[in-house]
Short mmCIF file of C-alpha atoms in Angstrom, two decimals:
data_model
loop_
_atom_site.label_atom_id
_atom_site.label_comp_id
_atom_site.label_asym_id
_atom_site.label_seq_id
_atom_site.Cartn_x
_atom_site.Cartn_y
_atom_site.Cartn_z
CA UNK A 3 -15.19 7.52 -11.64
CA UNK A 4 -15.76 6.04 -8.51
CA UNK A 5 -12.67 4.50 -6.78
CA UNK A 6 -12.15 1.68 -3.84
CA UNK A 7 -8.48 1.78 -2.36
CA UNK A 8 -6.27 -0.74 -2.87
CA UNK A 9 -5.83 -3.72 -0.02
CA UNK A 10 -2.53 -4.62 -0.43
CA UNK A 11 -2.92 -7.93 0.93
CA UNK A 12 -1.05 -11.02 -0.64
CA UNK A 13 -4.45 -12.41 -1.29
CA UNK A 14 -5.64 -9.45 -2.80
CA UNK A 15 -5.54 -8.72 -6.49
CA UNK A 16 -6.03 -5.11 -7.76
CA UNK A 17 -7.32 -4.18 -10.95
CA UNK A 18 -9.63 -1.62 -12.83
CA UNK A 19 -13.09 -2.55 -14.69
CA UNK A 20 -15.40 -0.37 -16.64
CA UNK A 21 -12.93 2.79 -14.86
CA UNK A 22 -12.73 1.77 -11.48
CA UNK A 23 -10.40 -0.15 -8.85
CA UNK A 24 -11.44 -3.69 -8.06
CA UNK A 25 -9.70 -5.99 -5.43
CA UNK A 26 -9.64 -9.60 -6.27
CA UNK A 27 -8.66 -12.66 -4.62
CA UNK A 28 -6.01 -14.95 -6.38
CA UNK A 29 -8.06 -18.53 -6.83
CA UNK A 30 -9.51 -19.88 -10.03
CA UNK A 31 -9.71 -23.26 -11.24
CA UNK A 32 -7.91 -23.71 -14.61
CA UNK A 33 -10.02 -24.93 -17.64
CA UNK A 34 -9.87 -28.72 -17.44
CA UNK A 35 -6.73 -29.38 -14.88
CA UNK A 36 -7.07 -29.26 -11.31
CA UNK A 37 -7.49 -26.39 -9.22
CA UNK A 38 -4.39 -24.55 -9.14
CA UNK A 39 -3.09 -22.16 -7.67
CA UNK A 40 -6.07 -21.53 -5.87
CA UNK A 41 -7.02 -23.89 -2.73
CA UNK A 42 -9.38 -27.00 -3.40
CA UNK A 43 -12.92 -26.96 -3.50
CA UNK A 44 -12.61 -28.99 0.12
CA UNK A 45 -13.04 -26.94 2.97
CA UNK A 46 -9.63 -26.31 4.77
CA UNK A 47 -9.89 -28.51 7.73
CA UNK A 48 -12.56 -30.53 6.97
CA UNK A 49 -12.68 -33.98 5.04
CA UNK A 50 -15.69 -34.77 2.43
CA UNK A 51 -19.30 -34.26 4.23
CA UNK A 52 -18.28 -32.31 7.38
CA UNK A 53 -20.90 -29.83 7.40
CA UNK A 54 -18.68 -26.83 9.83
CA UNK A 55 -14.69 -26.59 9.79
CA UNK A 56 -12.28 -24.06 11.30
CA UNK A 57 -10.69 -21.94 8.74
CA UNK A 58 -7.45 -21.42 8.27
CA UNK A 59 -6.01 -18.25 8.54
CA UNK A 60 -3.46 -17.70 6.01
CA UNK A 61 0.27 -17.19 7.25
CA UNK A 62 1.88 -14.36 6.33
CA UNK A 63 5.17 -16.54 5.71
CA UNK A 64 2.71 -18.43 2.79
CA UNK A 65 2.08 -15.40 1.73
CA UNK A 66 4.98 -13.30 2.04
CA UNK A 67 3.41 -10.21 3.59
CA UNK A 68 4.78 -9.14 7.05
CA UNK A 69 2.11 -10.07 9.71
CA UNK A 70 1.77 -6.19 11.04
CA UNK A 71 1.07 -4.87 7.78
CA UNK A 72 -1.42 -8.06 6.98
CA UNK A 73 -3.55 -7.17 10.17
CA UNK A 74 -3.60 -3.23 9.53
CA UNK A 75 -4.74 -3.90 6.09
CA UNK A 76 -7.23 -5.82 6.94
CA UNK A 77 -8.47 -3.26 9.76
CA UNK A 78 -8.94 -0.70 6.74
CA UNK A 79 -11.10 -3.42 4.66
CA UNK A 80 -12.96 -3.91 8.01
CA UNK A 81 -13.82 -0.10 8.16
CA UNK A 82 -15.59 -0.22 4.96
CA UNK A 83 -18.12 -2.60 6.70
CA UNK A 84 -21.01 -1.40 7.91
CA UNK A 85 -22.94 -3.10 10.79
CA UNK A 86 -25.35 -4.67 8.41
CA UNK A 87 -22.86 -6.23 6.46
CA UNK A 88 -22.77 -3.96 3.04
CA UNK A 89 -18.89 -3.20 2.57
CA UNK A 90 -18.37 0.47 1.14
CA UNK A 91 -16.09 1.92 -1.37
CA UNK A 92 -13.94 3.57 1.35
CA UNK A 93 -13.61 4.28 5.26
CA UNK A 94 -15.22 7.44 4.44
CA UNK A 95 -17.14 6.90 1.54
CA UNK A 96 -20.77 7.40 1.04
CA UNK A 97 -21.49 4.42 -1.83
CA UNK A 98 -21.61 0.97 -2.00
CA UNK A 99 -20.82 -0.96 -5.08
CA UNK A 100 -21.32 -4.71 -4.87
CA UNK A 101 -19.16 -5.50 -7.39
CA UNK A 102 -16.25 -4.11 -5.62
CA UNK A 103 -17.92 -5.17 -2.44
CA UNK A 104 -17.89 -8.60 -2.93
CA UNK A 105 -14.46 -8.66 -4.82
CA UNK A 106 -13.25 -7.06 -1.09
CA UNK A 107 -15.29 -9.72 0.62
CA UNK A 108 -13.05 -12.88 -1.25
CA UNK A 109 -10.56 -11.38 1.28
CA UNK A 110 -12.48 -11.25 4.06
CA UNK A 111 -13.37 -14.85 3.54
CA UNK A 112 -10.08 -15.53 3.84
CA UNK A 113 -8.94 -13.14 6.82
CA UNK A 114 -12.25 -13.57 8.69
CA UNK A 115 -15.28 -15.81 7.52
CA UNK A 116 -17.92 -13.41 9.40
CA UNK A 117 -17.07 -10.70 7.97
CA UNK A 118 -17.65 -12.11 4.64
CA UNK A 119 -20.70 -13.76 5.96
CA UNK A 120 -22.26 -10.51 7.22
CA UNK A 121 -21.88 -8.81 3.33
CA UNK A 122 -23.16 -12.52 1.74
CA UNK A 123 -26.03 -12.03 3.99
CA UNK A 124 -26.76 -8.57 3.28
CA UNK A 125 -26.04 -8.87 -0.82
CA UNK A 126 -28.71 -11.72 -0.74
CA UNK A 127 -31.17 -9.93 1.20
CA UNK A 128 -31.20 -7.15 -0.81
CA UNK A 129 -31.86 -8.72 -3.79
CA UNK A 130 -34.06 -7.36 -6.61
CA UNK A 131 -37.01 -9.49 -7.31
CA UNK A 132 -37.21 -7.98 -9.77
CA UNK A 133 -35.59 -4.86 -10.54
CA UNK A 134 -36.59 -2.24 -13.24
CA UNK A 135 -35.99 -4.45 -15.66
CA UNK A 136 -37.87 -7.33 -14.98
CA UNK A 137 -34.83 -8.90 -14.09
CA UNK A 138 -34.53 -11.01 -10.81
CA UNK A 139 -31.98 -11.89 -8.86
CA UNK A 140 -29.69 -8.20 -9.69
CA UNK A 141 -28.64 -5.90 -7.12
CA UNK A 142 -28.84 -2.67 -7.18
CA UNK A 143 -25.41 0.26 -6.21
CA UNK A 144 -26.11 1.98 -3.01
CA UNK A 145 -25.70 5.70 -1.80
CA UNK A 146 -24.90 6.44 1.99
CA UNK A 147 -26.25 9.19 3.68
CA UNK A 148 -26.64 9.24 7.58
CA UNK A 149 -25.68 5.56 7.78
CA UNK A 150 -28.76 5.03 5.79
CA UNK A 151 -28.57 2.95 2.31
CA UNK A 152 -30.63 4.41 -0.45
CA UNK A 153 -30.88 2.51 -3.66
CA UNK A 154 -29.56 3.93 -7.01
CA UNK A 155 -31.85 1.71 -8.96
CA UNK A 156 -29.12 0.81 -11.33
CA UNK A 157 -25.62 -0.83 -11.52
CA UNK A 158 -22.63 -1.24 -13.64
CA UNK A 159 -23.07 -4.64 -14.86
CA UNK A 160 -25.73 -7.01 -14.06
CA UNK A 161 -23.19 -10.13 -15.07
CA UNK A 162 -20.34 -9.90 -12.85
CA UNK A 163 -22.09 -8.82 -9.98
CA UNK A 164 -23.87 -11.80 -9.92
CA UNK A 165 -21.02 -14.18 -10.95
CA UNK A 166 -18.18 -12.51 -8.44
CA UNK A 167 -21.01 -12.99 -5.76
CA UNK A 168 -21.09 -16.77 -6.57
CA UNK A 169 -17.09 -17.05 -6.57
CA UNK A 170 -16.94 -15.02 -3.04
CA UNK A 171 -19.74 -17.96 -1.95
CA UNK A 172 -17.12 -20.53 -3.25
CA UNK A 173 -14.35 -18.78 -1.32
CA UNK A 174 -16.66 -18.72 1.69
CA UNK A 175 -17.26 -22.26 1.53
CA UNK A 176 -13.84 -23.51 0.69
CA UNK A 177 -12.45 -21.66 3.85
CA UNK A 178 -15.36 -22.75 6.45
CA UNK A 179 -16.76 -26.08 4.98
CA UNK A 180 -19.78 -23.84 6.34
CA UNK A 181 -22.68 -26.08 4.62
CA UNK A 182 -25.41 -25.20 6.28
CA UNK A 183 -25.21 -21.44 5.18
CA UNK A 184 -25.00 -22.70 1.70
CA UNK A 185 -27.95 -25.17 2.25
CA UNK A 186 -30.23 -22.16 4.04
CA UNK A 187 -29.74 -19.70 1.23
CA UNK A 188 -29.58 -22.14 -1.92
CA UNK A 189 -32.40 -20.51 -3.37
CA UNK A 190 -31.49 -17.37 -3.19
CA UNK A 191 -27.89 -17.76 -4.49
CA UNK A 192 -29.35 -20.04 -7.35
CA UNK A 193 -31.52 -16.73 -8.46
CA UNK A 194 -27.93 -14.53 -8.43
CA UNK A 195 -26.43 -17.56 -10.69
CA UNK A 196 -30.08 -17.23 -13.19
CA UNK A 197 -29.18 -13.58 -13.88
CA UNK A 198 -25.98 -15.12 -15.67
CA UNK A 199 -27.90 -17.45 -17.58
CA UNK A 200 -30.66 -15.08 -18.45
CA UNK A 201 -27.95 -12.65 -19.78
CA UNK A 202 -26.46 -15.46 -21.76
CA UNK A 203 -26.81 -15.04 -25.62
CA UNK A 204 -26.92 -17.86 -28.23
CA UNK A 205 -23.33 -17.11 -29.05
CA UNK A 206 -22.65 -18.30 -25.59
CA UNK A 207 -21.30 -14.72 -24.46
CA UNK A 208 -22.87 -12.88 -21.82
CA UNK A 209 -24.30 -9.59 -21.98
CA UNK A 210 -23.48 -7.11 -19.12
CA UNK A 211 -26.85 -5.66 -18.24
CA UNK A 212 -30.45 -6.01 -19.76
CA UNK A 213 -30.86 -3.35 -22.63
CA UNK A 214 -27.36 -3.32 -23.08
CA UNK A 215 -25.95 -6.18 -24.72
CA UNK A 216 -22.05 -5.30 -24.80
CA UNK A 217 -20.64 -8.68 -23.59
CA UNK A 218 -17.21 -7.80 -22.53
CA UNK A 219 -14.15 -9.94 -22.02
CA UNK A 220 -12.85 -9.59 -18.76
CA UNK A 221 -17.18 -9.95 -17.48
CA UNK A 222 -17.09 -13.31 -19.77
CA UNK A 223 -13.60 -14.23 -18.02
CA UNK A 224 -15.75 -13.86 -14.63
CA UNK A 225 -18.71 -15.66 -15.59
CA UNK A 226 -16.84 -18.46 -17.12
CA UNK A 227 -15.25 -18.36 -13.10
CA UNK A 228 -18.95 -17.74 -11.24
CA UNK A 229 -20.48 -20.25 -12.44
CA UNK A 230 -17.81 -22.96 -12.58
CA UNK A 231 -17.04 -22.06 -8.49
CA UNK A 232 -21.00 -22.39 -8.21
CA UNK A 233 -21.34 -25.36 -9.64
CA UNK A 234 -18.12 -27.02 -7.57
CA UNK A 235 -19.98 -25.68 -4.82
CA UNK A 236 -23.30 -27.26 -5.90
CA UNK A 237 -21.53 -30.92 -6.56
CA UNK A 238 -19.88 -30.55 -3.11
CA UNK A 239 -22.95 -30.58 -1.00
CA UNK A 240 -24.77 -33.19 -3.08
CA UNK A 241 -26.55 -31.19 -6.05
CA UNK A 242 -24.40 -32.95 -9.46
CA UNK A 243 -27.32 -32.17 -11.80
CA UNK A 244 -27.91 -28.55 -11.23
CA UNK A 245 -23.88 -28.05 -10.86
CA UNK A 246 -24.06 -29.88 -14.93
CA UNK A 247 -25.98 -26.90 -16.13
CA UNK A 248 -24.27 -24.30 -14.74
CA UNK A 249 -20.81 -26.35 -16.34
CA UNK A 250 -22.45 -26.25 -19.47
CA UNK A 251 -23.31 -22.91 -19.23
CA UNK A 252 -19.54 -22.05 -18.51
CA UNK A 253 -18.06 -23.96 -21.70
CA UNK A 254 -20.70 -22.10 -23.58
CA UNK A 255 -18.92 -19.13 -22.69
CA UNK A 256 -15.63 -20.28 -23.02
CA UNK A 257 -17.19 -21.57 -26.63
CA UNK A 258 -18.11 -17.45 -27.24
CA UNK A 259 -14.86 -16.03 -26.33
CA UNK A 260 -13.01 -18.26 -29.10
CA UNK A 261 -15.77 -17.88 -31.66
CA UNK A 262 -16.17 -14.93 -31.40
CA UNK A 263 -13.99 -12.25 -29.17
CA UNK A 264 -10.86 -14.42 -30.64
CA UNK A 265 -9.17 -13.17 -33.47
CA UNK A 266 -6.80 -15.39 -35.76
CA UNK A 267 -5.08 -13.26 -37.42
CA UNK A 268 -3.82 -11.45 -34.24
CA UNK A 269 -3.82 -14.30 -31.84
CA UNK A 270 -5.55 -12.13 -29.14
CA UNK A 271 -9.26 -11.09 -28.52
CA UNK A 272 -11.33 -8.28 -28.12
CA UNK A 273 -12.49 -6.96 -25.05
CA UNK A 274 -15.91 -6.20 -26.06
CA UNK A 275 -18.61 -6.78 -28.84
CA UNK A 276 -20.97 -4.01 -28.96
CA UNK A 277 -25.00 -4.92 -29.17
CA UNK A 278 -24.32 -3.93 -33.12
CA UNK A 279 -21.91 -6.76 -33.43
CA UNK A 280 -18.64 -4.70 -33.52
CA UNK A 281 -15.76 -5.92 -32.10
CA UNK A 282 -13.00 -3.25 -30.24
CA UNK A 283 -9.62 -4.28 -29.73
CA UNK A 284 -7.25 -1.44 -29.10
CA UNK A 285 -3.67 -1.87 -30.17
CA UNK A 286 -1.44 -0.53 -27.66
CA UNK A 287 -3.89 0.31 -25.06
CA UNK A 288 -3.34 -0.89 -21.52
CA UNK A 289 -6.77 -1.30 -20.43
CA UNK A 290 -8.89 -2.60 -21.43
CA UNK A 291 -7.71 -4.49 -24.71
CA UNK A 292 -3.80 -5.10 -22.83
CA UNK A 293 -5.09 -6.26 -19.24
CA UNK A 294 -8.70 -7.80 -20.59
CA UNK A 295 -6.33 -10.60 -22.20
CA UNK A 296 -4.89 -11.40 -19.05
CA UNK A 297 -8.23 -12.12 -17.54
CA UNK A 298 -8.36 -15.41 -19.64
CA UNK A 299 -5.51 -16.76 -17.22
CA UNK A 300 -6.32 -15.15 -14.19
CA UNK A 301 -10.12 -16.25 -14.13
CA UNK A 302 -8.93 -19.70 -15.15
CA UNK A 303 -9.99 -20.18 -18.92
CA UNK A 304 -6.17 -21.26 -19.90
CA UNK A 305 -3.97 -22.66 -16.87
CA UNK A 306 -0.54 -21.00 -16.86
CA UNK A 307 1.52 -23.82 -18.31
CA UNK A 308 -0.73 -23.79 -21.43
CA UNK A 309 0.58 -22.75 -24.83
CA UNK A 310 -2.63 -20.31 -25.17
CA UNK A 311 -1.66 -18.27 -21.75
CA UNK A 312 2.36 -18.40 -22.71
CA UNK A 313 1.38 -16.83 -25.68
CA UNK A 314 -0.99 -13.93 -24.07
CA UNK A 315 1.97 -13.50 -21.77
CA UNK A 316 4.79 -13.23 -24.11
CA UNK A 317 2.51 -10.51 -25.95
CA UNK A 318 2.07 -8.84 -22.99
CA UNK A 319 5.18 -8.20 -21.69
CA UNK A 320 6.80 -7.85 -25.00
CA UNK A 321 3.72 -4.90 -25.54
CA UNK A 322 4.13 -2.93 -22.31
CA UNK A 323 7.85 -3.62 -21.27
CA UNK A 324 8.51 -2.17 -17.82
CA UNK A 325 5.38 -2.10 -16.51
CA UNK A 326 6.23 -4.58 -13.14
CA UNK A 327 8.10 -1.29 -12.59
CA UNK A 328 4.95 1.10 -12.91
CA UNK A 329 6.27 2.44 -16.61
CA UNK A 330 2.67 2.17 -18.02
CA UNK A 331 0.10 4.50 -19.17
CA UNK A 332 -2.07 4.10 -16.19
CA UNK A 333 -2.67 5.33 -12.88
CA UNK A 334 -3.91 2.17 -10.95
CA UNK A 335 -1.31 -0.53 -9.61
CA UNK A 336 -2.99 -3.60 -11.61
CA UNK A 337 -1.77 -6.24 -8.71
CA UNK A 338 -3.81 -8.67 -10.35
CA UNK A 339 -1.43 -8.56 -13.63
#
């Protein structure tokens, strides 16, 4: 399995999907509250219908992380940039996965707005249109070789590639109150938010990829995100109708995970329903059936102080005691639990 190091940075969450490392920024709006703990959907600095703001670099005393070790982290997630913009796995490493890619650009959106900029501008001009599939708006995984990218012509999971892209535009925008980027590439970011919908079954769940219709918890936890932080976007700079459908489209997800992926008898879910209709929880197994649960409050679908996420917590805990210490049966660090 491929693997992207671990930025340590207060903003940074680390987890693992489908086998690998991810990084992920901590903001989410909860399902019907406010935003919280994440910043609001108003760019820092800016009041309603500025179109540019100056970000706001986050403090390491907010965020508890001494200042050196802040800026040397975020010199190593700089290194995985390439001058186009694409963001590899590693310093060193010779793919680039935009999944993890844009999970590491939420960060740089908050460290340094370029940066992320560069990557958003790079993701949407390689775009497929379509891809293999017949699928448009999907990127594909790329390899490196002598600072060249060379398509794979496939990727892990058509869903949330396309619906962490549209949160890392919604961090973008939040931190710059950049509108005019938003405006000027609009169409293009509305095609990565149609490979959601296109991948969207009549149980409401997503499926990950075309021709493989797993729909997987922790992807429907960040679809349910995607396209709520699109459509805030889209109601921000004056488009209420199209943000409606992309709402809509989110509670029919959130409709899907407690039709279907809930189960009463246990009180929990599970993290995937196979194209045969099978679900697969796994008693006892950190990932994914342990830390896919968690997803539900970290993406936002329950807000901490509910009774649903107390409950998911309390099993938790009370299921893999020790692990804040590292005593679980997995390698990664799971910063994002």
């Amino acid at each position: 399995m491929l693997l992207v190091l671990s930025v340590l940075l207060a903003s940074c969450l680390v987890g693992r999907k489908h086998g690998a490392t991810r990084v992920l920024p901590l903001t989410y709006v909860s399902r019907g509250t406010e935003r919280a703990p994440g910043p609001a959907l108003t760019p820092r600095g800016t009041s309603q219908g500025t179109s540019q703001a100056t970000p706001l670099a986050p403090s390491a005393e907010t965020y508890l992380i001494d200042e050196k070790l802040l800026r040397e982290e975020a010199d190593w997630l700089r290194s995985c940039q390439l001058p186009g913009g694409a963001i590899k796995q590693t310093p060193s490493g010779d793919r680039v996965i935009p999944y993890f890619a844009n999970l590491a650009a939420r960060t740089m959106a908050m460290i340094e707005p370029q940066w992320a900029k560069d990557y958003m501008n790079w993701y949407l001009e390689h775009l497929n249109r379509p891809d293999r599939w017949g699928l448009i708006g999907t990127i594909y995984d790329y390899g490196v070789r002598d600072g060249v990218l060379i398509p794979t012509g496939d990727y892990d999971s058509a869903d949330s590639y396309a619906s962490t892209f549209l949160s890392l535009v919604a961090d973008y925008y939040r931190e710059t109150g950049d509108t005019d980027f938003i405006l000027a590439n609009k169409d293009s970011i509305d095609l990565v938010a149609s490979v959601v919908l296109a991948l969207q079954e009549q149980d409401g769940l997503v499926a990950a990829k075309p021709r493989y219709r797993t729909k997987y918890l922790m992807d429907n936890s960040e679809n349910y995100r995607g396209l709520l932080d699109w459509a805030d976007t889209l109601a921000h700079i004056g488009f209420p109708g199209e943000a409606e459908t992309y709402r809509e489209a989110a509670e029919r997800i959130y409709a899907g995970i407690q039709n279907v992926l809930f189960d009463a008898e246990t009180g929990r879910y599970a993290w995937s329903l196979s194209w045969l209709g099978k679900r697969y929880p796994r008693e006892g197994r950190w990932y994914p059936d342990g830390v896919s649960q968690v997803t539900l409050i970290s993406c936002g679908l329950f807000s901490p102080e509910s009774s649903e996420a107390k409950a998911i917590w309390e099993w938790f805990n009370s299921r893999f005691p020790g692990w804040e210490e590292g005593r679980k049966k997995d390698v990664f660090p799971w910063g994002e639990v």
